[in-house]
Coordinates of C-alpha atoms in Angstrom, one line a residue:
X22 CA -107.0 185.2 -56.9
X23 CA -104.5 185.9 -53.8
X24 CA -102.8 188.9 -55.3
X25 CA -99.6 188.4 -52.7
X26 CA -98.4 185.3 -54.7
X27 CA -99.4 185.6 -58.3
X28 CA -97.3 188.8 -58.5
X29 CA -94.1 188.4 -59.6
X30 CA -90.7 189.7 -60.9
X31 CA -91.8 190.3 -64.5
X32 CA -89.6 187.1 -66.4
X33 CA -86.4 189.2 -67.9
X34 CA -87.1 186.8 -71.4
X35 CA -90.7 187.5 -72.0
X36 CA -90.3 191.9 -71.5
X37 CA -87.2 191.3 -74.1
X38 CA -89.1 189.7 -76.0
X39 CA -92.3 191.8 -75.6
X40 CA -90.2 194.5 -76.6
X41 CA -88.9 193.2 -80.2
X42 CA -92.8 192.4 -81.0
X43 CA -93.6 196.1 -79.8
X44 CA -90.7 197.9 -81.7
X45 CA -91.1 196.4 -84.5
X46 CA -94.7 197.2 -84.6
X47 CA -94.0 200.6 -83.9
X48 CA -91.4 201.3 -86.4
X49 CA -94.1 200.6 -89.4
X50 CA -97.1 202.7 -87.5
X51 CA -95.3 205.5 -87.6
X52 CA -94.0 205.1 -91.2
X53 CA -97.7 204.9 -92.2
X54 CA -98.3 208.1 -89.8
X55 CA -95.7 209.6 -92.0
X56 CA -97.7 208.8 -94.9
X57 CA -100.4 209.9 -93.2
X58 CA -98.7 213.3 -93.8
X59 CA -99.1 213.4 -89.0
X60 CA -96.2 216.4 -88.2
X61 CA -98.0 218.0 -85.3
X62 CA -98.3 215.2 -83.4
X63 CA -96.2 212.7 -84.7
X64 CA -94.3 212.2 -81.6
X65 CA -97.3 212.9 -79.2
X66 CA -98.8 209.5 -81.5
X67 CA -95.7 207.2 -81.2
X68 CA -96.0 207.6 -77.8
X69 CA -99.9 206.9 -76.8
X70 CA -99.5 204.3 -80.1
X71 CA -96.3 203.1 -77.9
X72 CA -98.4 202.7 -74.8
X73 CA -101.2 201.1 -76.2
X74 CA -99.4 198.5 -77.9
X75 CA -97.4 197.5 -74.5
X76 CA -100.2 197.1 -73.2
X77 CA -101.9 194.8 -75.3
X78 CA -98.6 192.3 -75.5
X79 CA -99.3 192.1 -71.3
X80 CA -102.2 191.4 -71.1
X81 CA -101.6 188.9 -73.9
X82 CA -98.3 187.4 -71.2
X83 CA -101.4 187.8 -68.0
X84 CA -104.0 185.9 -70.0
X85 CA -101.9 183.7 -72.3
X86 CA -98.7 182.6 -69.8
X87 CA -98.6 179.1 -71.4
X88 CA -98.8 180.3 -75.6
X89 CA -97.8 183.7 -75.3
X90 CA -94.8 183.6 -77.9
X91 CA -98.1 182.5 -79.9
X92 CA -99.8 184.7 -78.9
X93 CA -97.4 187.5 -79.4
X94 CA -96.8 186.7 -82.8
X95 CA -100.3 186.8 -84.4
X96 CA -100.8 190.1 -82.3
X97 CA -98.3 190.9 -85.1
X98 CA -99.5 189.2 -87.6
X99 CA -102.6 191.2 -87.1
X100 CA -101.5 194.2 -86.2
X101 CA -99.5 194.7 -89.4
X102 CA -102.1 193.8 -91.5
X103 CA -104.3 196.0 -89.8
X104 CA -100.8 198.4 -90.6
X105 CA -101.9 197.2 -95.0
X106 CA -105.5 197.5 -95.0
X107 CA -105.2 201.3 -93.9
X108 CA -101.6 202.1 -96.1
X109 CA -103.9 200.9 -99.0
X110 CA -106.9 202.5 -97.3
X111 CA -106.1 205.9 -97.3
X112 CA -104.1 205.9 -100.6
X113 CA -107.7 206.7 -101.8
X114 CA -109.9 208.1 -99.2
X115 CA -107.2 209.2 -97.3
X116 CA -108.2 208.9 -93.3
X117 CA -107.5 205.9 -91.6
X118 CA -110.3 202.3 -92.3
X119 CA -113.3 203.4 -90.3
X120 CA -114.2 200.8 -87.9
X121 CA -117.6 200.7 -89.1
X122 CA -116.4 199.3 -92.7
X123 CA -117.0 195.6 -90.9
X124 CA -120.7 195.8 -92.0
X125 CA -119.0 196.6 -96.1
X126 CA -117.4 193.4 -95.7
X127 CA -120.0 192.1 -98.4
X128 CA -119.1 195.0 -100.9
X129 CA -115.4 194.3 -100.9
X130 CA -116.5 191.9 -104.1
X131 CA -118.4 194.5 -106.7
X132 CA -115.2 196.8 -106.0
X133 CA -112.2 194.8 -106.1
X134 CA -110.9 196.2 -109.4
X135 CA -111.4 199.2 -107.5
X136 CA -109.2 197.2 -105.1
X137 CA -106.6 195.6 -106.8
X138 CA -105.1 199.1 -108.5
X139 CA -104.7 200.4 -105.4
X140 CA -102.2 197.9 -104.6
X141 CA -98.4 198.0 -104.5
X142 CA -96.0 195.2 -104.0
X143 CA -94.4 197.6 -101.4
X144 CA -96.5 198.0 -99.3
X145 CA -96.6 194.3 -98.5
X146 CA -93.2 195.0 -97.0
X147 CA -95.2 195.1 -93.7
X148 CA -95.1 191.6 -93.2
X149 CA -91.6 190.8 -93.9
X150 CA -90.7 190.8 -89.9
X151 CA -93.6 189.5 -89.1
X152 CA -92.0 186.9 -91.4
X153 CA -88.7 186.6 -90.2
X154 CA -90.3 186.7 -86.7
X155 CA -92.0 183.0 -86.8
X156 CA -88.4 181.4 -87.2
X157 CA -86.4 183.6 -84.7
X158 CA -89.8 182.6 -82.7
X159 CA -88.6 178.7 -83.2
X160 CA -84.7 179.4 -83.0
X161 CA -85.5 180.7 -79.4
X162 CA -87.9 177.8 -78.3
X163 CA -85.2 175.9 -78.8
X164 CA -83.1 177.8 -76.9
X165 CA -85.3 178.1 -73.7
X166 CA -87.5 175.7 -74.1
X167 CA -88.2 175.2 -70.1
X168 CA -89.5 178.6 -69.9
X169 CA -91.6 178.6 -73.1
X170 CA -92.8 175.3 -72.6
X171 CA -93.0 175.2 -68.9
X172 CA -96.8 174.2 -68.1
X173 CA -95.9 175.4 -64.4
X174 CA -96.0 179.5 -65.8
X175 CA -99.1 180.7 -64.1
X176 CA -100.4 185.1 -64.4
X177 CA -98.4 187.3 -62.6
X178 CA -100.2 190.2 -61.5
X179 CA -97.7 192.9 -62.6
X180 CA -98.1 192.2 -66.0
X181 CA -102.0 193.1 -64.9
X182 CA -100.4 196.7 -63.2
X183 CA -98.7 197.0 -65.4
X184 CA -100.9 197.6 -68.1
X185 CA -103.4 199.4 -65.8
X186 CA -100.5 201.3 -65.4
X187 CA -100.2 202.7 -68.9
X188 CA -103.7 202.7 -69.3
X189 CA -104.0 205.4 -66.5
X190 CA -101.4 207.5 -69.2
X191 CA -103.0 206.6 -72.1
X192 CA -106.4 207.8 -71.1
X193 CA -104.5 211.3 -70.1
X194 CA -103.0 212.1 -72.8
X195 CA -106.0 211.7 -75.3
X196 CA -108.2 214.0 -73.0
X197 CA -104.9 216.4 -73.3
X198 CA -105.4 216.1 -77.2
X199 CA -108.8 216.8 -76.5
X200 CA -109.1 219.2 -74.7
X201 CA -105.7 221.3 -77.2
X202 CA -108.7 220.3 -80.2
X203 CA -111.9 220.8 -78.8
X204 CA -112.6 217.5 -78.7
X205 CA -111.7 217.0 -82.0
X206 CA -109.6 213.5 -81.6
X207 CA -108.9 212.5 -85.7
X208 CA -106.1 210.1 -87.6
X209 CA -103.9 213.1 -87.1
X210 CA -103.2 213.5 -83.2
X211 CA -104.7 210.1 -82.0
X212 CA -102.1 207.8 -84.4
X213 CA -103.4 204.3 -85.5
X214 CA -104.3 202.2 -82.9
X215 CA -105.4 204.9 -80.2
X216 CA -107.6 205.6 -83.4
X217 CA -109.5 203.1 -83.9
X218 CA -110.5 202.3 -80.8
X219 CA -111.8 205.3 -80.3
X220 CA -114.1 205.1 -83.7
X221 CA -114.9 201.8 -82.1
X222 CA -116.1 203.4 -78.5
X223 CA -117.8 205.9 -80.8
X224 CA -119.5 203.1 -83.1
X225 CA -121.3 201.3 -79.5
X226 CA -121.7 204.6 -78.0
X227 CA -125.2 206.4 -77.6
X228 CA -126.0 209.5 -80.2
X229 CA -123.9 212.9 -78.4
X230 CA -127.1 215.4 -77.0
X231 CA -126.5 218.6 -78.7
X232 CA -126.4 222.2 -78.2
X233 CA -129.8 223.5 -78.2
X234 CA -128.8 226.9 -78.3
X235 CA -126.2 226.3 -80.7
X236 CA -128.9 224.1 -83.4
X237 CA -130.8 226.4 -82.5
X238 CA -128.8 229.0 -84.5
X239 CA -128.7 227.3 -87.3
X240 CA -132.2 226.0 -87.0
X241 CA -132.6 229.6 -87.8
X242 CA -130.6 229.6 -89.9
X243 CA -132.2 226.9 -92.3
X244 CA -135.7 228.4 -91.8
X245 CA -134.6 231.8 -93.5
X246 CA -137.2 231.1 -97.0
X247 CA -137.5 234.4 -99.5
X248 CA -141.4 235.3 -99.0
X249 CA -142.8 235.1 -102.5
X250 CA -142.0 231.6 -104.0
X251 CA -140.0 230.6 -107.0
X252 CA -140.3 227.6 -109.3
X253 CA -143.1 226.3 -107.3
X254 CA -145.1 224.0 -109.3
X255 CA -142.2 223.5 -112.3
X256 CA -142.7 220.0 -112.3
X257 CA -146.2 219.5 -110.7
X258 CA -148.0 216.9 -112.8
X259 CA -144.2 215.5 -115.4
X260 CA -142.8 212.6 -114.5
X261 CA -139.2 213.2 -112.8
X262 CA -135.9 211.6 -113.5
X263 CA -133.1 211.5 -111.8
X264 CA -129.6 210.8 -112.8
X265 CA -127.4 209.7 -110.0
X266 CA -124.2 210.0 -112.4
X267 CA -121.0 208.3 -110.5
X268 CA -117.9 210.3 -109.8
X269 CA -119.5 213.1 -111.9
X270 CA -117.6 216.1 -111.0
X271 CA -118.2 220.4 -112.9
X272 CA -114.4 220.5 -113.7
X273 CA -115.1 218.7 -117.0
X274 CA -117.7 220.4 -117.7
X275 CA -116.6 223.9 -117.8
X276 CA -112.7 222.4 -119.4
X277 CA -112.3 221.3 -122.9
X278 CA -109.6 218.4 -123.8
X279 CA -107.5 219.9 -126.8
X280 CA -111.1 221.6 -128.6
X281 CA -113.0 218.6 -127.6
X282 CA -115.8 219.0 -125.2
X283 CA -115.6 216.5 -122.5
X284 CA -119.4 216.9 -121.7
X285 CA -121.1 217.6 -124.9
X286 CA -124.5 216.0 -123.9
X287 CA -124.6 218.5 -120.6
X288 CA -123.7 221.5 -121.8
X289 CA -126.5 221.2 -124.8
X290 CA -128.5 220.6 -121.5
X291 CA -127.6 223.8 -119.3
X292 CA -128.2 226.1 -122.4
X293 CA -132.0 225.4 -122.9
X294 CA -134.9 224.7 -119.8
X295 CA -132.4 224.0 -117.5
X296 CA -132.4 225.0 -114.1
X297 CA -128.1 224.2 -113.3
X298 CA -127.2 224.5 -110.0
X299 CA -122.5 225.4 -110.6
X300 CA -122.0 225.1 -106.9
X301 CA -123.2 222.1 -105.8
X302 CA -121.5 220.3 -103.6
X303 CA -121.0 216.3 -102.3
X304 CA -122.0 215.5 -98.8
X305 CA -121.3 211.8 -98.4
X306 CA -120.0 209.2 -95.9
X307 CA -118.6 206.3 -96.0
X308 CA -121.3 204.6 -97.7
X309 CA -119.9 207.6 -101.1
X310 CA -122.8 206.6 -103.7
X311 CA -125.2 205.0 -101.3
X312 CA -125.0 207.6 -99.0
X313 CA -125.7 209.8 -101.6
X314 CA -128.6 208.2 -102.6
X315 CA -129.7 208.5 -98.3
X316 CA -128.8 212.3 -98.3
X317 CA -131.1 213.4 -101.4
X318 CA -133.7 212.0 -100.6
X319 CA -133.6 212.1 -96.8
X320 CA -132.4 215.5 -96.7
X321 CA -130.2 214.9 -93.3
X322 CA -126.4 213.3 -92.9
X323 CA -125.3 211.0 -93.5
X324 CA -123.6 208.7 -90.9
X325 CA -120.1 209.1 -89.3
X326 CA -119.8 206.0 -88.4
X327 CA -120.6 203.2 -91.9
X328 CA -122.9 203.4 -94.4
X329 CA -126.3 205.6 -93.9
X330 CA -128.1 202.6 -94.6
X331 CA -126.6 200.2 -91.9
X332 CA -126.9 202.7 -89.6
X333 CA -130.3 203.3 -89.6
X334 CA -131.4 200.1 -90.3
X335 CA -135.0 199.5 -88.8
X336 CA -135.5 203.6 -88.8
X337 CA -138.1 205.5 -89.4
X338 CA -138.1 208.1 -92.4
X339 CA -139.6 210.7 -94.6
X340 CA -137.9 210.8 -98.1
X341 CA -138.9 212.7 -101.1
X342 CA -140.6 209.2 -102.4
X343 CA -142.6 209.4 -99.9
X344 CA -143.3 213.4 -99.9
X345 CA -143.9 212.6 -103.9
X346 CA -146.3 209.7 -103.4
X347 CA -148.6 212.1 -101.7
X348 CA -149.5 213.9 -104.8
X349 CA -149.7 210.2 -106.5
X350 CA -146.7 209.6 -107.9
X351 CA -144.4 206.3 -108.0
X352 CA -141.0 205.4 -107.1
X353 CA -139.0 203.5 -109.9
X354 CA -135.1 202.8 -108.6
X355 CA -132.9 200.8 -111.6
X356 CA -129.2 199.9 -110.6
X357 CA -127.3 197.6 -112.9
X358 CA -125.8 195.7 -109.7
X359 CA -126.4 193.4 -107.2
X360 CA -129.3 193.9 -105.1
X361 CA -128.4 194.0 -102.0
X362 CA -124.7 196.6 -102.9
X363 CA -124.6 199.1 -99.8
X364 CA -128.3 196.8 -98.6
X365 CA -130.2 198.4 -101.6
X366 CA -132.6 195.5 -101.5
X367 CA -133.7 195.8 -97.9
X368 CA -133.4 199.1 -97.8
X369 CA -135.7 201.3 -100.1
X370 CA -138.9 200.5 -98.8
X371 CA -138.6 201.9 -95.9
X372 CA -136.9 204.5 -98.1
X373 CA -140.7 205.1 -100.3
X374 CA -139.2 202.9 -102.7
X375 CA -142.0 201.2 -105.1
X376 CA -140.0 198.9 -107.7
X377 CA -136.0 198.5 -107.5
X378 CA -134.7 196.8 -111.0
X379 CA -131.2 195.1 -109.8
X380 CA -128.7 193.1 -111.8
X381 CA -131.4 190.1 -110.9
X382 CA -134.0 191.5 -113.3
X383 CA -131.1 193.1 -116.1
X384 CA -129.3 190.7 -118.9
X385 CA -125.9 191.5 -117.8
X386 CA -125.2 191.6 -121.0
X387 CA -122.3 194.5 -121.2
X388 CA -120.0 194.4 -117.8
X389 CA -118.0 197.5 -117.7
X390 CA -116.3 198.2 -114.2
X391 CA -118.7 197.6 -111.4
X392 CA -121.9 196.4 -113.7
X393 CA -123.8 196.7 -116.1
X394 CA -122.6 199.7 -119.0
X395 CA -125.1 202.5 -118.4
X396 CA -125.6 201.5 -122.3
X397 CA -127.5 198.9 -121.0
X398 CA -129.3 200.5 -118.5
X399 CA -130.3 202.9 -120.7
X400 CA -132.0 200.9 -123.5
X401 CA -133.5 197.6 -121.4
X402 CA -134.7 200.5 -118.3
X403 CA -136.5 202.0 -121.5
X404 CA -139.3 199.4 -121.3
X405 CA -140.1 199.4 -117.7
X406 CA -140.2 202.6 -117.8
X407 CA -142.8 202.9 -120.7
X408 CA -145.2 200.4 -118.1
X409 CA -145.2 202.4 -115.2
X410 CA -148.5 204.7 -114.6
X411 CA -147.8 208.3 -114.7
X412 CA -146.3 210.2 -112.5
X413 CA -143.7 208.5 -111.9
X414 CA -140.7 208.6 -109.7
X415 CA -137.2 207.4 -111.9
X416 CA -133.9 207.4 -110.2
X417 CA -131.3 205.6 -112.4
X418 CA -127.9 205.1 -110.8
X419 CA -124.8 204.8 -113.2
X420 CA -121.8 202.8 -112.6
X421 CA -119.9 202.8 -115.9
X422 CA -117.8 205.8 -114.0
X423 CA -115.7 204.6 -111.8
X424 CA -112.6 204.0 -110.4
X425 CA -110.5 203.4 -111.4
X426 CA -112.2 204.8 -115.0
X427 CA -110.7 202.0 -117.2
X428 CA -112.8 202.1 -120.4
X429 CA -112.1 199.2 -122.6
X430 CA -110.6 200.8 -126.4
X431 CA -113.3 200.1 -128.0
X432 CA -115.3 203.3 -125.6
X433 CA -112.2 205.4 -125.6
X434 CA -114.4 207.6 -128.5
X435 CA -111.9 210.6 -127.4
X436 CA -108.8 211.7 -128.9
X437 CA -106.6 211.4 -125.9
X438 CA -103.7 214.6 -125.8
X439 CA -99.7 212.8 -125.0
X440 CA -99.6 214.8 -121.8
X441 CA -102.5 212.7 -120.7
X442 CA -102.5 209.7 -122.2
X443 CA -102.7 206.5 -120.0
X444 CA -103.0 208.7 -117.1
X445 CA -106.0 208.8 -114.4
X446 CA -107.5 212.1 -115.4
X447 CA -106.7 210.2 -119.1
X448 CA -109.0 207.8 -117.6
X449 CA -111.4 210.0 -116.1
X450 CA -111.8 212.0 -119.0
X451 CA -113.1 209.1 -121.5
X452 CA -115.1 207.5 -118.9
X453 CA -117.0 210.8 -118.6
X454 CA -116.9 211.5 -121.7
X455 CA -118.9 207.7 -122.3
X456 CA -121.0 208.4 -119.3
X457 CA -122.1 211.3 -121.2
X458 CA -123.1 210.2 -124.7
X459 CA -125.2 207.7 -123.2
X460 CA -127.1 210.1 -121.2
X461 CA -128.1 212.1 -124.8
X462 CA -128.9 208.1 -125.9
X463 CA -130.8 208.4 -123.0
X464 CA -132.5 211.2 -123.8
X465 CA -132.9 209.7 -127.3
X466 CA -135.0 207.6 -126.4
X467 CA -137.6 209.4 -124.2
X468 CA -137.9 211.0 -127.0
X469 CA -139.0 208.1 -128.9
X470 CA -141.1 206.4 -126.4
X471 CA -142.2 209.7 -126.3
X472 CA -141.4 210.0 -122.7
X473 CA -139.6 213.2 -123.3
X474 CA -141.5 216.3 -123.4
X475 CA -143.9 215.4 -120.5
X476 CA -141.1 214.9 -118.5
X477 CA -138.5 216.4 -116.1
X478 CA -135.0 215.0 -116.2
X479 CA -133.2 215.8 -113.3
X480 CA -129.0 214.8 -113.9
X481 CA -126.7 215.2 -110.3
X482 CA -123.1 214.0 -109.6
X483 CA -123.0 211.6 -106.2
X484 CA -119.3 212.3 -105.7
X485 CA -115.4 213.3 -106.6
X486 CA -113.3 210.7 -108.5
X487 CA -110.6 212.4 -108.9
X488 CA -109.1 213.4 -105.1
X489 CA -106.8 216.3 -105.1
X490 CA -104.6 215.0 -102.3
X491 CA -102.9 212.9 -104.8
X492 CA -100.7 214.7 -105.4
X493 CA -100.0 213.3 -109.0
X494 CA -102.8 213.7 -110.0
X495 CA -103.4 216.8 -108.5
X496 CA -100.7 218.4 -110.7
X497 CA -103.0 216.8 -113.5
X498 CA -105.8 218.6 -113.1
X499 CA -103.8 221.7 -111.9
X500 CA -102.7 221.8 -115.7
X501 CA -105.6 220.6 -117.1
X502 CA -108.2 224.0 -115.2
X503 CA -105.1 225.7 -115.0
X504 CA -105.5 226.6 -112.0
X505 CA -104.6 224.9 -108.2
X506 CA -107.6 222.0 -108.1
X507 CA -108.4 222.7 -104.1
X508 CA -111.3 221.2 -102.1
X509 CA -113.7 223.4 -102.8
X510 CA -113.5 222.1 -106.9
X511 CA -112.4 218.8 -106.2
X512 CA -116.2 218.8 -104.0
X513 CA -118.2 220.7 -106.6
X514 CA -120.3 218.5 -108.5
X515 CA -123.1 219.2 -110.5
X516 CA -126.9 219.4 -111.0
X517 CA -129.5 220.6 -113.6
X518 CA -132.9 219.8 -113.8
X519 CA -133.8 220.2 -117.5
X520 CA -137.5 220.6 -117.6
X521 CA -138.1 219.8 -122.0
X522 CA -140.6 223.0 -123.3
X523 CA -140.5 225.0 -120.1
X524 CA -138.2 228.0 -121.7
X525 CA -136.7 227.8 -117.9
X526 CA -132.5 228.9 -118.4
X527 CA -131.1 230.0 -115.0
X528 CA -128.0 229.3 -112.9
X529 CA -127.8 229.2 -109.6
X530 CA -125.1 230.4 -108.9
X531 CA -125.2 230.2 -104.7
X532 CA -124.3 227.2 -102.8
X533 CA -125.8 224.6 -102.4
X534 CA -125.0 220.7 -101.3
X535 CA -127.0 217.1 -101.1
X536 CA -128.7 217.9 -98.2
X537 CA -131.1 220.3 -100.2
X538 CA -131.8 218.3 -102.8
X539 CA -135.6 217.2 -100.9
X540 CA -136.5 220.6 -100.0
X541 CA -135.5 222.3 -103.6
X542 CA -137.4 219.0 -105.8
X543 CA -140.3 219.2 -102.9
X544 CA -141.2 222.4 -104.5
X545 CA -140.7 222.0 -108.4
X546 CA -142.7 219.6 -107.4
X547 CA -146.3 221.9 -106.2
X548 CA -145.4 220.6 -102.3
X549 CA -142.8 222.7 -100.2
X550 CA -141.9 221.0 -97.2
X551 CA -141.9 223.2 -94.1
X552 CA -138.6 225.0 -94.0
X553 CA -137.8 223.1 -90.7
X554 CA -138.8 219.5 -91.9
X555 CA -135.0 219.1 -92.9
X556 CA -132.3 220.1 -93.0
X557 CA -131.6 221.1 -96.4
X558 CA -132.9 224.2 -98.0
X559 CA -134.7 225.0 -101.1
X560 CA -131.6 226.6 -103.0
X561 CA -134.7 228.3 -105.7
X562 CA -136.0 230.2 -102.3
X563 CA -132.8 231.0 -100.1
X564 CA -130.3 234.4 -100.3
X565 CA -127.2 232.2 -98.1
X566 CA -126.4 229.3 -99.1
X567 CA -124.0 226.7 -96.5
X568 CA -122.9 223.2 -97.2
X569 CA -121.0 221.2 -94.3
X570 CA -118.7 218.8 -94.9
X571 CA -117.8 215.4 -92.7
X572 CA -116.1 212.2 -93.6
X573 CA -114.1 213.3 -96.1
X574 CA -112.3 216.2 -94.3
X575 CA -112.4 217.2 -90.5
X576 CA -116.3 218.0 -88.8
X577 CA -116.4 221.5 -89.1
X578 CA -115.5 222.1 -93.0
X579 CA -118.4 224.4 -94.6
X580 CA -118.7 225.8 -98.2
X581 CA -120.8 229.3 -98.0
X582 CA -121.0 231.4 -101.1
X583 CA -118.0 233.5 -100.3
X584 CA -115.8 231.7 -99.1
X585 CA -114.1 228.0 -97.8
X586 CA -113.3 226.3 -94.2
X587 CA -111.4 223.0 -93.8
X588 CA -110.8 222.3 -90.1
X589 CA -106.8 221.3 -89.8
X590 CA -106.8 217.0 -90.2
X591 CA -105.5 217.6 -86.8
X592 CA -107.9 218.8 -85.2
X593 CA -106.6 222.7 -84.6
X594 CA -109.1 225.0 -85.6
X595 CA -106.0 228.0 -85.3
X596 CA -103.8 225.6 -88.6
X597 CA -107.4 225.5 -90.3
X598 CA -107.6 227.0 -93.5
X599 CA -110.1 229.5 -95.3
X600 CA -110.2 231.1 -98.0
X601 CA -112.5 232.7 -101.1
X602 CA -113.7 231.4 -103.5
X603 CA -113.8 233.5 -106.2
X604 CA -109.9 235.3 -105.2
X605 CA -108.4 232.2 -103.8
X606 CA -106.9 234.2 -100.8
X607 CA -106.4 233.8 -97.6
X608 CA -109.7 234.3 -95.2
X609 CA -109.0 234.9 -91.4
X610 CA -110.0 232.9 -89.8
X611 CA -112.1 234.7 -86.8
X612 CA -114.9 235.4 -89.9
X613 CA -115.2 231.5 -90.4
X614 CA -115.9 230.2 -86.9
X615 CA -120.0 230.5 -87.0
X616 CA -119.7 228.3 -89.7
X617 CA -117.9 226.3 -88.0
X618 CA -120.6 226.3 -85.3
X619 CA -123.4 225.3 -87.5
X620 CA -122.0 223.0 -89.4
X621 CA -120.9 221.2 -85.9
X622 CA -124.5 222.0 -85.2
X623 CA -126.0 220.8 -88.3
X624 CA -124.1 217.0 -87.8
X625 CA -124.4 216.7 -84.9
X626 CA -128.1 217.6 -84.8
X627 CA -129.0 215.0 -87.7
X628 CA -127.0 212.0 -86.0
X629 CA -129.0 213.0 -82.6
X630 CA -132.3 212.8 -84.2
X631 CA -131.1 209.9 -86.6
X632 CA -129.8 207.1 -84.0
X633 CA -132.9 208.0 -81.8
X634 CA -135.1 207.4 -84.8
X635 CA -136.9 210.9 -84.6
X636 CA -138.2 211.7 -88.0
X637 CA -142.2 210.8 -86.4
X638 CA -141.3 213.6 -84.4
X639 CA -139.3 216.0 -86.8
X640 CA -142.9 215.7 -88.5
X641 CA -145.1 216.5 -86.3
X642 CA -143.6 218.8 -84.2
X643 CA -139.4 220.5 -86.7
X644 CA -136.5 220.5 -85.7
X645 CA -137.5 223.3 -83.3
X646 CA -139.5 220.4 -81.6
X647 CA -136.7 218.7 -81.1
X648 CA -134.3 221.4 -79.6
X649 CA -137.5 222.2 -77.2
X650 CA -137.2 218.8 -76.0
X651 CA -134.2 218.8 -75.8
X652 CA -134.2 221.6 -73.3
X653 CA -136.6 219.7 -71.4
X654 CA -134.4 216.2 -71.1
X655 CA -131.0 218.5 -70.0
X656 CA -133.1 220.3 -67.4
X657 CA -134.6 216.8 -65.7
X658 CA -130.6 216.3 -64.9
X659 CA -130.1 219.1 -63.0

């Protein structure tokens, strides 16, 4: 290109037109930022997104000199659609849509009821100016036909130069944000467009190298176990039946509704022959339910970019079903939904699952919400369960208690007080009660078929169903539980191991998470894992529990036996919160620094292991061996 001939004075009409498109998009983006609670970085995010939007439109002018006005409008429509989608997504998940969700487009049909429940007519106003601009373009094209359609229009290098200058400023601004937040780039400090660009970069970059010294402290903490093992082999030789209970949180078990127990069956279970983990927390990622099963079976954290079965497709794993297979167990999964939902059918062989019964195998004669009702799931599966050689590991994924939680009227069995009638919490409690009753029905089926006495029944909640960040819902739950509804309560889900005839009755109160399920179950089955084989801990043989959180709160957030720490959404440590779990009193942030660093180290180490397919090496050398390899690689770079 002859830049001397191609650098010309910019066309004033084009610049004015571009300004209209950019400013209207920026205003809508700022509305979204305000809805998201962006305050501290509100102005900075607006300026950075203004630069990015302007840069994108300059590129369109440069690359489409003869049709830039069409490109402008399509760009406006695309970004308006992105703002619309993010607003809907934020109303439920309280973050922006991850770029990795492109892999989840095939899942949308299965959750259409949940999506429609989130739509609000006002959201469609995001497209009002886009429609108007379409007519405005036509009007302008008639007034300035000569320069809109001049075939002699050619690329003007001044726009490319302006783009490069803007992007240089943009990179500098993002680096300043990264410096001020210790590298914690979040939607609340980057804004919508820039966060999506950053998220795209994260999706394609190699796994980050973990600081081996910092990670070693985390591994040492994980390895600390009691010398005298408790409950080792309690389940040995028994069938193990696991129920992953959709959206089940702990608070409905602990609070009656107008003198009605919401979970009478579960409450009866924890009173007899049961180990009950009362401070157990969900640790799901973008895959929600599918990530819950991934975490409990693998003992590593879920992907931070997309659902884990997609992110780690083709990896080699060592899972709980594989571990139990060494003791003669056959592993079975029952799920009354499309077998490819969350890529389960293609992922399960690599997870050590021998048999998978899905919507293709069940008679789909009662659909509630996403799929087969819990009642039919248990009723139809019992025949297959009877036919399996023992011992077996049976994993049930329930569906009925799913957002938006509106049960058919014949199944609304709770007498709902007027204050909760037709509310989100009221619908949720009705769904939980239905789930509880069907678990009772399933236990009776096991007794009738002679499977109950020599089985263990394990039940845990997969993830939260009632989000405390929704103000209306928060007020409802706070009133129901008679205390502020905060993150520690939102993330707390039950875990119980019911062992008929064992005489074991104990409540384990230390903090634990889904990542601890694999080592805990391995111990109960009589074949404990090496302490550094996974990132989870055997909750029956440690003193200090630790739960790292990611994705749905800022990375670095954690819960231990005494406190919870929630990293600020802006990524600033000093703006974070920490409080005592028992008293609710604020904890000085410096007391949480060590836990914050451990949480980041564990998550980064997990990501490094998974993205580099290092599970076989972990099985041979342990996590300490992985850290030794990292040190070796870092020494080579020096």
